[in-house]
């Protein structure tokens, strides 16, 4: 039934009062009930074990429920079975962080199921009320029996969402005021903010856009401000007001830093109360014409090159990825621009692969170089970098094929020749290592009559009684050479 519904129920005797009947109802009588559903109270078993039963007295708003990191404001009155008040909040309620808990274990568990302005009655069994012996200093739980059932009339007045910006709890954003719409100031946006920056003890060390100071303008993801502020602002909407808690790793680190209003000691956690006044996002590729896309790609690529020269490989890689967004294969270009667009793609793939090698992401480096070789099968840079990656992943045969093909294209390339020399050394070390393993295996054999052992002994005589592991290494080298596929299996682009 729905609220306010009136219905007539007709019941046969076996579902009513049966053969015995009751006062006013003869035996074996069919009966009818006229029923109206006036209202109901929703009951929730919060922990699915009967330990916390929540009766919803008044439904809340759409906002909620709060998360583990959020700060909530609640009002409550807690009593035990005889009606004695155990604890009560002030008239305007009190605030606490959900993850830190308050009053008793049941309270944060219940709050995480509630919406803003929701009012409930909780029936709390002792193990969720008193069982952990961690009493709040503002309550008098100690004076009541530990076996008491706790009853709490609770209202979730409001809550402030807290966002873990970096995923490691080292930059937290508490939203004091929601912003407009759904669009955030993401990477590359030109933003205008005002803020008060302070130490944990409240000492203000910087202000912008307040008390006669100018607001701050900067471009996100360009290292123009500390990393914590930069990362947090990229999650904010226009008009949003938040309180940032930034650990030293995303702040000023181990250094002592002198600011306009105070000195920041080393290893300081800092707070920023910041409001984003405005931002202008970069144009998306679909908002540009062909020439604008090409120019944007060139600009991002040049920015990446500068970062690479300065050793900032991760940020450089992101710039190259951004550049590729503007010349993606999914975007159609006119015939006059296709050759230039293809060369830009190849250049960005190669540069990103170079970043991946620096960052030890060898599998992605292989994939990016392979993309280049799908377009330009004899591109020496792609072959060289893919060979480097293969050597790092111990794919020595594949590295050798790439080096061989690169030298077919540029026989005098010094870097490729040096890489070939390194590969030979690496292969020799690998064979020596394998030989040591096999030597150990053979030394443990109790019978010298095996065919393999006899063969090694004969080979040893033929090789002037060289050390056994050296003979094995020679055999491994022979095996490696004989197992290589024929050269005709390698495609060569003679047009280069």
Short mmCIF file of C-alpha atoms in Angstrom, two decimals:
data_model
loop_
_atom_site.label_atom_id
_atom_site.label_comp_id
_atom_site.label_asym_id
_atom_site.label_seq_id
_atom_site.Cartn_x
_atom_site.Cartn_y
_atom_site.Cartn_z
CA UNK A 1 0.00 0.00 0.00
CA UNK A 2 0.98 3.62 -0.50
CA UNK A 3 0.60 6.42 2.01
CA UNK A 4 -3.06 7.57 2.25
CA UNK A 5 -4.35 4.50 0.38
CA UNK A 6 -7.64 2.99 1.62
CA UNK A 7 -8.46 -0.63 0.74
CA UNK A 8 -10.99 -3.36 1.50
CA UNK A 9 -9.50 -6.78 2.40
CA UNK A 10 -11.74 -9.90 2.17
CA UNK A 11 -10.36 -12.98 3.93
CA UNK A 12 -11.60 -16.59 4.00
CA UNK A 13 -12.05 -18.13 7.45
CA UNK A 14 -8.77 -20.09 7.33
CA UNK A 15 -6.88 -16.79 6.96
CA UNK A 16 -9.06 -14.97 9.49
CA UNK A 17 -10.36 -16.54 12.78
CA UNK A 18 -10.80 -20.14 11.62
CA UNK A 19 -13.10 -22.74 13.14
CA UNK A 20 -13.02 -21.18 16.60
CA UNK A 21 -14.07 -17.65 15.66
CA UNK A 22 -13.89 -14.91 18.31
CA UNK A 23 -16.18 -12.47 20.12
CA UNK A 24 -18.63 -11.17 17.54
CA UNK A 25 -17.25 -13.40 14.78
CA UNK A 26 -18.93 -16.83 14.30
CA UNK A 27 -16.76 -19.90 13.54
CA UNK A 28 -15.78 -20.51 9.90
CA UNK A 29 -16.66 -16.92 8.95
CA UNK A 30 -15.18 -14.95 6.09
CA UNK A 31 -14.34 -11.41 7.24
CA UNK A 32 -13.43 -8.12 5.65
CA UNK A 33 -11.29 -5.23 6.84
CA UNK A 34 -11.40 -1.66 5.63
CA UNK A 35 -7.83 -0.35 6.02
CA UNK A 36 -6.19 3.04 5.45
CA UNK A 37 -2.38 3.40 5.54
CA UNK A 38 -1.83 6.66 7.34
CA UNK A 39 1.97 6.57 7.73
CA UNK A 40 4.91 4.33 8.57
CA UNK A 41 8.40 4.50 10.04
CA UNK A 42 11.29 2.98 8.08
CA UNK A 43 13.48 0.74 10.22
CA UNK A 44 17.07 -0.04 9.18
CA UNK A 45 19.44 -2.61 10.68
CA UNK A 46 22.59 -0.50 10.24
CA UNK A 47 25.21 -3.24 10.77
CA UNK A 48 23.02 -6.20 9.70
CA UNK A 49 23.51 -7.84 13.10
CA UNK A 50 20.79 -6.17 15.20
CA UNK A 51 23.37 -4.08 17.05
CA UNK A 52 22.17 -0.68 15.74
CA UNK A 53 18.49 -0.33 14.76
CA UNK A 54 17.64 2.98 13.07
CA UNK A 55 14.06 4.25 12.93
CA UNK A 56 13.65 7.14 10.47
CA UNK A 57 11.45 9.74 12.14
CA UNK A 58 11.85 12.45 9.50
CA UNK A 59 13.32 12.01 6.05
CA UNK A 60 16.23 14.21 5.03
CA UNK A 61 17.12 16.17 1.91
CA UNK A 62 18.75 14.78 -1.23
CA UNK A 63 22.29 15.61 -0.04
CA UNK A 64 24.11 12.73 1.62
CA UNK A 65 25.09 10.47 3.12
CA UNK A 66 28.46 11.78 4.37
CA UNK A 67 31.69 9.87 3.72
CA UNK A 68 34.42 8.63 6.02
CA UNK A 69 36.50 11.83 5.68
CA UNK A 70 33.63 14.33 6.00
CA UNK A 71 32.98 16.72 8.86
CA UNK A 72 29.41 16.51 10.20
CA UNK A 73 27.27 18.64 12.51
CA UNK A 74 24.76 16.68 14.61
CA UNK A 75 22.26 17.15 17.40
CA UNK A 76 21.43 14.27 19.72
CA UNK A 77 20.08 13.22 23.08
CA UNK A 78 21.23 9.83 24.39
CA UNK A 79 19.34 7.97 27.14
CA UNK A 80 19.32 4.50 28.70
CA UNK A 81 16.35 2.23 29.48
CA UNK A 82 15.19 4.13 32.59
CA UNK A 83 15.11 7.43 30.68
CA UNK A 84 18.24 8.86 32.28
CA UNK A 85 20.08 11.20 29.90
CA UNK A 86 23.60 9.98 29.15
CA UNK A 87 24.70 12.78 26.80
CA UNK A 88 23.22 15.75 24.98
CA UNK A 89 24.61 18.23 22.45
CA UNK A 90 24.34 22.03 22.75
CA UNK A 91 21.32 23.62 21.10
CA UNK A 92 23.18 24.30 17.84
CA UNK A 93 24.76 20.83 17.78
CA UNK A 94 28.42 19.93 17.52
CA UNK A 95 30.88 19.00 14.77
CA UNK A 96 33.20 16.02 14.36
CA UNK A 97 34.98 14.14 11.60
CA UNK A 98 33.29 10.84 10.78
CA UNK A 99 36.55 8.89 10.68
CA UNK A 100 37.52 10.16 14.15
CA UNK A 101 34.18 9.15 15.68
CA UNK A 102 32.31 10.65 18.62
CA UNK A 103 30.35 9.58 21.71
CA UNK A 104 30.24 5.85 20.92
CA UNK A 105 30.99 3.46 18.00
CA UNK A 106 27.33 3.48 16.90
CA UNK A 107 27.17 7.21 16.17
CA UNK A 108 29.54 7.48 13.16
CA UNK A 109 28.19 4.20 11.76
CA UNK A 110 24.64 5.56 11.84
CA UNK A 111 25.63 8.99 10.52
CA UNK A 112 27.15 7.37 7.40
CA UNK A 113 23.64 6.09 6.49
CA UNK A 114 21.87 9.45 6.90
CA UNK A 115 21.04 12.41 4.67
CA UNK A 116 21.17 16.08 5.56
CA UNK A 117 18.35 17.07 7.98
CA UNK A 118 17.35 13.45 8.56
CA UNK A 119 16.08 12.69 12.06
CA UNK A 120 16.26 9.18 13.51
CA UNK A 121 15.91 7.18 16.68
CA UNK A 122 18.68 4.67 17.36
CA UNK A 123 18.44 1.60 19.56
CA UNK A 124 22.03 0.62 20.31
CA UNK A 125 23.09 -2.65 21.90
CA UNK A 126 25.88 -2.49 24.52
CA UNK A 127 28.72 -3.68 22.25
CA UNK A 128 28.13 -0.66 19.97
CA UNK A 129 27.55 1.71 22.89
CA UNK A 130 30.01 0.95 25.67
CA UNK A 131 32.00 -2.02 24.50
CA UNK A 132 35.27 -0.35 23.46
CA UNK A 133 35.87 1.46 26.77
CA UNK A 134 36.92 4.60 24.90
CA UNK A 135 34.66 7.12 26.58
CA UNK A 136 34.28 10.68 25.35
CA UNK A 137 35.49 13.10 28.01
CA UNK A 138 32.29 15.14 27.65
CA UNK A 139 29.98 12.25 28.61
CA UNK A 140 29.30 10.47 31.89
CA UNK A 141 29.11 6.92 30.47
CA UNK A 142 31.21 5.62 33.32
CA UNK A 143 28.36 6.06 35.77
CA UNK A 144 25.98 3.74 33.90
CA UNK A 145 25.89 -0.06 33.65
CA UNK A 146 27.86 -1.43 30.70
CA UNK A 147 24.97 -3.75 29.84
CA UNK A 148 22.53 -0.88 29.18
CA UNK A 149 20.80 -0.46 25.83
CA UNK A 150 21.39 3.07 24.52
CA UNK A 151 18.67 5.11 22.81
CA UNK A 152 19.73 8.11 20.76
CA UNK A 153 17.49 10.73 19.15
CA UNK A 154 19.77 11.99 16.38
CA UNK A 155 19.63 14.67 13.68
CA UNK A 156 22.23 15.17 10.94
CA UNK A 157 22.12 18.98 10.74
CA UNK A 158 24.69 19.38 7.95
CA UNK A 159 28.03 18.14 6.71
CA UNK A 160 31.06 19.42 4.84
CA UNK A 161 32.45 17.00 2.24
CA UNK A 162 36.19 16.31 2.52
CA UNK A 163 38.00 15.18 -0.64
CA UNK A 164 41.29 13.28 -0.70
CA UNK A 165 42.78 15.21 -3.62
CA UNK A 166 45.96 13.19 -4.08
CA UNK A 167 44.70 9.77 -3.00
CA UNK A 168 47.25 9.44 -0.20
CA UNK A 169 45.54 11.73 2.37
CA UNK A 170 48.33 14.30 2.03
CA UNK A 171 46.16 16.96 0.38
CA UNK A 172 42.64 17.15 1.80
CA UNK A 173 39.99 19.61 0.62
CA UNK A 174 37.08 20.42 2.93
CA UNK A 175 34.31 22.09 0.92
CA UNK A 176 33.02 25.07 2.89
CA UNK A 177 30.80 26.32 0.06
CA UNK A 178 29.80 24.46 -3.09
CA UNK A 179 30.70 26.04 -6.42
CA UNK A 180 28.62 26.62 -9.53
CA UNK A 181 27.67 23.89 -12.00
CA UNK A 182 29.78 20.82 -12.70
CA UNK A 183 32.84 22.14 -14.57
CA UNK A 184 36.17 22.24 -12.72
CA UNK A 185 39.40 24.11 -13.41
CA UNK A 186 41.37 21.19 -14.83
CA UNK A 187 44.91 21.02 -16.25
CA UNK A 188 46.05 24.08 -18.17
CA UNK A 189 43.26 26.40 -16.95
CA UNK A 190 44.01 30.05 -16.18
CA UNK A 191 42.59 30.56 -12.68
CA UNK A 192 42.01 33.50 -10.36
CA UNK A 193 41.88 32.73 -6.63
CA UNK A 194 41.94 34.43 -3.28
CA UNK A 195 43.21 32.75 -0.17
CA UNK A 196 44.56 32.94 3.35
CA UNK A 197 47.53 30.64 3.95
CA UNK A 198 48.47 29.64 7.49
CA UNK A 199 50.38 27.20 9.65
CA UNK A 200 48.55 24.61 11.75
CA UNK A 201 48.72 26.94 14.78
CA UNK A 202 46.85 29.63 12.84
CA UNK A 203 49.87 31.82 12.00
CA UNK A 204 49.09 33.51 8.67
CA UNK A 205 52.05 33.56 6.28
CA UNK A 206 50.38 34.78 3.06
CA UNK A 207 47.19 36.43 1.81
CA UNK A 208 45.95 37.06 -1.71
CA UNK A 209 42.79 38.88 -2.77
CA UNK A 210 41.99 39.90 0.82
CA UNK A 211 42.65 43.00 2.95
CA UNK A 212 43.62 45.10 -0.06
CA UNK A 213 45.90 42.52 -1.69
CA UNK A 214 45.51 41.45 -5.32
CA UNK A 215 43.99 38.08 -6.17
CA UNK A 216 46.39 35.47 -7.50
CA UNK A 217 46.33 34.40 -11.15
CA UNK A 218 48.17 31.32 -12.38
CA UNK A 219 47.96 28.48 -14.91
CA UNK A 220 47.31 25.07 -13.40
CA UNK A 221 49.77 22.19 -13.84
CA UNK A 222 52.64 24.56 -14.66
CA UNK A 223 54.41 24.48 -11.25
CA UNK A 224 53.60 28.14 -10.70
CA UNK A 225 52.38 27.42 -7.15
CA UNK A 226 53.05 24.62 -4.64
CA UNK A 227 51.86 21.20 -5.77
CA UNK A 228 49.15 20.84 -3.10
CA UNK A 229 47.44 24.12 -4.01
CA UNK A 230 47.81 23.37 -7.72
CA UNK A 231 46.30 19.87 -7.46
CA UNK A 232 43.41 21.05 -5.25
CA UNK A 233 42.45 24.01 -7.43
CA UNK A 234 42.14 21.66 -10.43
CA UNK A 235 39.26 19.93 -8.58
CA UNK A 236 37.36 23.14 -7.79
CA UNK A 237 34.40 24.82 -9.46
CA UNK A 238 33.86 28.52 -9.97
CA UNK A 239 32.77 30.11 -6.68
CA UNK A 240 33.81 27.08 -4.60
CA UNK A 241 35.26 27.87 -1.18
CA UNK A 242 37.38 25.26 0.55
CA UNK A 243 39.88 24.61 3.31
CA UNK A 244 42.99 22.75 2.16
CA UNK A 245 45.24 20.75 4.49
CA UNK A 246 48.56 20.18 2.74
CA UNK A 247 51.31 17.91 4.04
CA UNK A 248 55.00 18.89 3.50
CA UNK A 249 55.39 16.51 0.52
CA UNK A 250 52.98 18.74 -1.45
CA UNK A 251 53.90 21.99 0.31
CA UNK A 252 57.33 23.45 1.03
CA UNK A 253 59.05 20.18 1.98
CA UNK A 254 62.12 20.19 4.21
CA UNK A 255 63.10 23.79 3.54
CA UNK A 256 62.54 26.82 5.74
CA UNK A 257 60.73 29.34 3.57
CA UNK A 258 60.33 33.04 4.22
CA UNK A 259 56.95 34.41 3.12
CA UNK A 260 55.51 37.94 3.26
CA UNK A 261 53.87 37.57 6.67
CA UNK A 262 55.77 34.77 8.42
CA UNK A 263 58.45 32.11 8.11
CA UNK A 264 57.38 28.55 7.30
CA UNK A 265 59.44 26.06 9.35
CA UNK A 266 60.76 22.89 7.66
CA UNK A 267 58.40 19.90 7.37
CA UNK A 268 55.29 22.02 8.03
CA UNK A 269 51.70 21.01 7.37
CA UNK A 270 49.98 24.12 6.01
CA UNK A 271 46.38 25.26 5.51
CA UNK A 272 44.88 27.29 2.69
CA UNK A 273 41.39 28.74 2.92
CA UNK A 274 40.86 29.34 -0.77
CA UNK A 275 38.07 30.54 -3.04
CA UNK A 276 38.21 30.18 -6.81
CA UNK A 277 36.90 33.42 -8.31
CA UNK A 278 37.13 32.54 -11.99
CA UNK A 279 38.89 30.31 -14.49
CA UNK A 280 39.26 29.99 -18.23
CA UNK A 281 39.76 26.47 -19.56
CA UNK A 282 41.90 25.68 -22.55
CA UNK A 283 39.99 25.17 -25.76
CA UNK A 284 39.16 21.54 -26.43
CA UNK A 285 40.22 20.08 -29.81
CA UNK A 286 36.62 19.92 -31.02
CA UNK A 287 36.34 23.70 -30.46
CA UNK A 288 39.27 24.43 -32.84
CA UNK A 289 39.77 24.53 -36.57
CA UNK A 290 42.58 22.48 -38.17
CA UNK A 291 45.18 25.24 -38.01
CA UNK A 292 44.45 25.94 -34.33
CA UNK A 293 44.84 22.22 -33.52
CA UNK A 294 48.19 22.06 -35.28
CA UNK A 295 49.46 25.19 -33.54
CA UNK A 296 48.26 23.89 -30.15
CA UNK A 297 50.05 20.59 -30.76
CA UNK A 298 53.30 22.38 -31.65
CA UNK A 299 53.04 24.59 -28.57
CA UNK A 300 52.49 21.65 -26.19
CA UNK A 301 55.32 19.72 -27.85
CA UNK A 302 57.71 22.65 -27.41
CA UNK A 303 56.70 22.95 -23.76
CA UNK A 304 57.39 19.25 -23.35
CA UNK A 305 60.83 19.62 -24.95
CA UNK A 306 61.76 22.34 -22.46
CA UNK A 307 60.61 20.22 -19.54
CA UNK A 308 62.56 17.22 -20.86
CA UNK A 309 65.76 19.28 -21.09
CA UNK A 310 65.25 20.30 -17.45
CA UNK A 311 64.88 16.67 -16.37
CA UNK A 312 61.15 16.87 -15.66
CA UNK A 313 60.28 13.72 -17.58
CA UNK A 314 56.88 12.97 -16.07
CA UNK A 315 55.55 16.46 -16.80
CA UNK A 316 57.16 16.40 -20.23
CA UNK A 317 55.37 13.14 -21.02
CA UNK A 318 52.06 14.70 -20.02
CA UNK A 319 52.73 17.62 -22.39
CA UNK A 320 53.42 15.25 -25.28
CA UNK A 321 50.25 13.29 -24.48
CA UNK A 322 48.33 16.58 -24.48
CA UNK A 323 49.90 17.52 -27.80
CA UNK A 324 48.75 14.22 -29.28
CA UNK A 325 45.17 14.98 -28.23
CA UNK A 326 45.12 17.79 -30.80
CA UNK A 327 46.26 15.55 -33.70
CA UNK A 328 44.59 12.31 -32.72
CA UNK A 329 43.84 9.83 -35.48
CA UNK A 330 40.16 10.18 -34.58
CA UNK A 331 40.21 13.82 -35.73
CA UNK A 332 39.81 14.38 -39.50
CA UNK A 333 42.25 16.79 -41.21
CA UNK A 334 42.36 18.21 -44.69
CA UNK A 335 44.65 16.65 -47.31
CA UNK A 336 47.03 19.63 -47.19
CA UNK A 337 47.68 19.11 -43.47
CA UNK A 338 47.90 15.31 -43.29
CA UNK A 339 51.68 15.06 -43.86
CA UNK A 340 52.44 17.65 -41.17
CA UNK A 341 49.97 16.07 -38.73
CA UNK A 342 51.53 12.64 -39.23
CA UNK A 343 55.02 14.01 -38.58
CA UNK A 344 53.80 15.68 -35.39
CA UNK A 345 52.27 12.41 -34.19
CA UNK A 346 55.51 10.53 -34.87
CA UNK A 347 57.56 13.18 -33.09
CA UNK A 348 55.30 13.15 -30.02
CA UNK A 349 55.28 9.32 -29.87
CA UNK A 350 59.08 9.28 -30.01
CA UNK A 351 59.44 11.97 -27.37
CA UNK A 352 56.97 10.26 -25.06
CA UNK A 353 58.89 7.00 -25.52
CA UNK A 354 62.06 8.83 -24.45
CA UNK A 355 60.25 9.99 -21.29
CA UNK A 356 59.08 6.44 -20.62
CA UNK A 357 62.66 5.15 -20.83
CA UNK A 358 63.73 7.76 -18.27
CA UNK A 359 60.80 6.79 -16.03
CA UNK A 360 61.52 3.04 -16.43
CA UNK A 361 58.16 2.43 -18.11
CA UNK A 362 59.67 0.09 -20.70
CA UNK A 363 56.48 -1.63 -21.86
CA UNK A 364 54.86 1.69 -22.80
CA UNK A 365 58.07 2.75 -24.53
CA UNK A 366 57.85 -0.42 -26.67
CA UNK A 367 54.20 0.30 -27.53
CA UNK A 368 54.90 3.91 -28.53
CA UNK A 369 57.89 3.01 -30.71
CA UNK A 370 55.81 0.28 -32.35
CA UNK A 371 53.21 2.92 -33.27
CA UNK A 372 55.94 4.91 -35.01
CA UNK A 373 57.19 1.81 -36.84
CA UNK A 374 53.68 1.04 -38.04
CA UNK A 375 53.88 4.36 -39.90
CA UNK A 376 57.62 4.51 -40.67
CA UNK A 377 59.00 0.98 -40.58
CA UNK A 378 62.68 2.05 -40.73
CA UNK A 379 62.58 4.98 -38.31
CA UNK A 380 66.00 4.70 -36.63
CA UNK A 381 65.00 6.59 -33.46
CA UNK A 382 62.05 4.28 -32.93
CA UNK A 383 64.18 1.17 -33.54
CA UNK A 384 66.91 2.49 -31.23
CA UNK A 385 64.54 3.33 -28.37
CA UNK A 386 62.55 0.13 -28.72
CA UNK A 387 65.82 -1.84 -28.63
CA UNK A 388 66.76 0.02 -25.42
CA UNK A 389 63.43 -0.96 -23.88
CA UNK A 390 63.77 -4.58 -25.02
CA UNK A 391 67.21 -4.78 -23.41
CA UNK A 392 65.77 -3.54 -20.12
CA UNK A 393 63.04 -6.20 -20.25
CA UNK A 394 65.59 -8.93 -21.16
CA UNK A 395 64.10 -9.42 -24.65
CA UNK A 396 67.61 -9.56 -26.10
CA UNK A 397 66.72 -11.27 -29.37
CA UNK A 398 64.09 -8.62 -30.20
CA UNK A 399 66.59 -5.89 -29.29
CA UNK A 400 69.12 -7.44 -31.67
CA UNK A 401 66.60 -7.45 -34.53
CA UNK A 402 65.83 -3.74 -34.02
CA UNK A 403 69.55 -2.82 -33.85
CA UNK A 404 70.28 -4.81 -36.99
CA UNK A 405 67.49 -3.09 -38.89
CA UNK A 406 68.59 0.36 -37.66
CA UNK A 407 72.15 -0.28 -38.88
CA UNK A 408 70.83 -1.40 -42.26
CA UNK A 409 69.25 2.04 -42.56
CA UNK A 410 72.12 4.04 -41.02
CA UNK A 411 75.27 1.86 -40.96
CA UNK A 412 77.44 4.59 -39.39
CA UNK A 413 75.04 5.63 -36.62
CA UNK A 414 77.31 5.96 -33.57
CA UNK A 415 74.57 5.63 -30.91
CA UNK A 416 73.20 2.46 -32.48
CA UNK A 417 76.69 0.95 -32.69
CA UNK A 418 77.30 1.70 -29.02
CA UNK A 419 73.96 0.08 -28.17
CA UNK A 420 74.97 -2.97 -30.22
CA UNK A 421 78.17 -3.21 -28.17
CA UNK A 422 76.18 -2.97 -24.94
CA UNK A 423 73.86 -5.70 -26.17
CA UNK A 424 76.81 -8.03 -26.86
CA UNK A 425 78.12 -7.45 -23.34
CA UNK A 426 74.67 -8.02 -21.91
CA UNK A 427 74.24 -11.25 -23.86
CA UNK A 428 77.66 -12.48 -22.72
CA UNK A 429 76.79 -11.73 -19.09
CA UNK A 430 73.45 -13.50 -19.53
CA UNK A 431 75.13 -16.59 -21.02
CA UNK A 432 77.73 -16.60 -18.24
CA UNK A 433 74.98 -16.43 -15.64
CA UNK A 434 73.10 -19.28 -17.32
CA UNK A 435 76.33 -21.29 -17.49
CA UNK A 436 76.87 -20.90 -13.76
CA UNK A 437 73.36 -22.19 -13.15
CA UNK A 438 73.91 -25.23 -15.38
CA UNK A 439 77.34 -25.88 -13.85
CA UNK A 440 75.71 -26.03 -10.43
CA UNK A 441 73.06 -28.37 -11.78
CA UNK A 442 75.63 -30.73 -13.34
CA UNK A 443 77.83 -30.70 -10.25
CA UNK A 444 74.90 -32.10 -8.29
CA UNK A 445 74.36 -35.00 -10.65
CA UNK A 446 75.32 -38.26 -8.99
CA UNK A 447 75.79 -40.19 -12.23
CA UNK A 448 78.30 -39.25 -14.88
CA UNK A 449 76.86 -41.70 -17.37
CA UNK A 450 74.26 -39.38 -18.83
CA UNK A 451 74.55 -38.42 -22.50
CA UNK A 452 74.64 -34.69 -21.71
CA UNK A 453 77.47 -35.09 -19.20
CA UNK A 454 79.51 -37.26 -21.56
CA UNK A 455 79.04 -34.74 -24.36
CA UNK A 456 80.22 -31.89 -22.15
CA UNK A 457 83.28 -33.89 -21.12
CA UNK A 458 84.14 -34.60 -24.80
CA UNK A 459 83.57 -30.91 -25.68
CA UNK A 460 85.81 -29.93 -22.79
CA UNK A 461 88.64 -32.09 -24.10
CA UNK A 462 88.17 -30.64 -27.59
CA UNK A 463 88.32 -27.15 -26.11
CA UNK A 464 91.66 -27.76 -24.36
CA UNK A 465 90.15 -28.46 -20.94
CA UNK A 466 88.59 -25.02 -20.51
CA UNK A 467 86.51 -24.42 -17.34
CA UNK A 468 83.18 -26.24 -17.51
CA UNK A 469 81.06 -23.09 -17.20
CA UNK A 470 82.93 -21.50 -20.12
CA UNK A 471 82.16 -24.56 -22.27
CA UNK A 472 78.50 -24.35 -21.29
CA UNK A 473 78.44 -20.64 -22.16
CA UNK A 474 79.83 -21.47 -25.60
CA UNK A 475 77.14 -24.12 -26.07
CA UNK A 476 74.45 -21.60 -25.06
CA UNK A 477 75.81 -19.09 -27.56
CA UNK A 478 75.64 -21.72 -30.30
CA UNK A 479 72.07 -22.54 -29.34
CA UNK A 480 71.09 -18.86 -29.33
CA UNK A 481 72.54 -18.32 -32.82
CA UNK A 482 70.99 -21.47 -34.31
CA UNK A 483 67.55 -20.61 -32.92
CA UNK A 484 67.36 -17.16 -34.60
CA UNK A 485 64.86 -16.83 -37.46
CA UNK A 486 66.19 -16.14 -40.97
CA UNK A 487 66.90 -12.52 -41.94
CA UNK A 488 64.24 -12.59 -44.64
CA UNK A 489 61.60 -12.48 -41.89
CA UNK A 490 62.55 -8.85 -41.11
CA UNK A 491 60.84 -6.28 -43.30
CA UNK A 492 63.04 -3.37 -44.42
CA UNK A 493 61.69 -0.14 -45.87
CA UNK A 494 64.09 0.51 -48.73
CA UNK A 495 62.47 3.86 -49.47
CA UNK A 496 64.23 5.43 -46.45
#
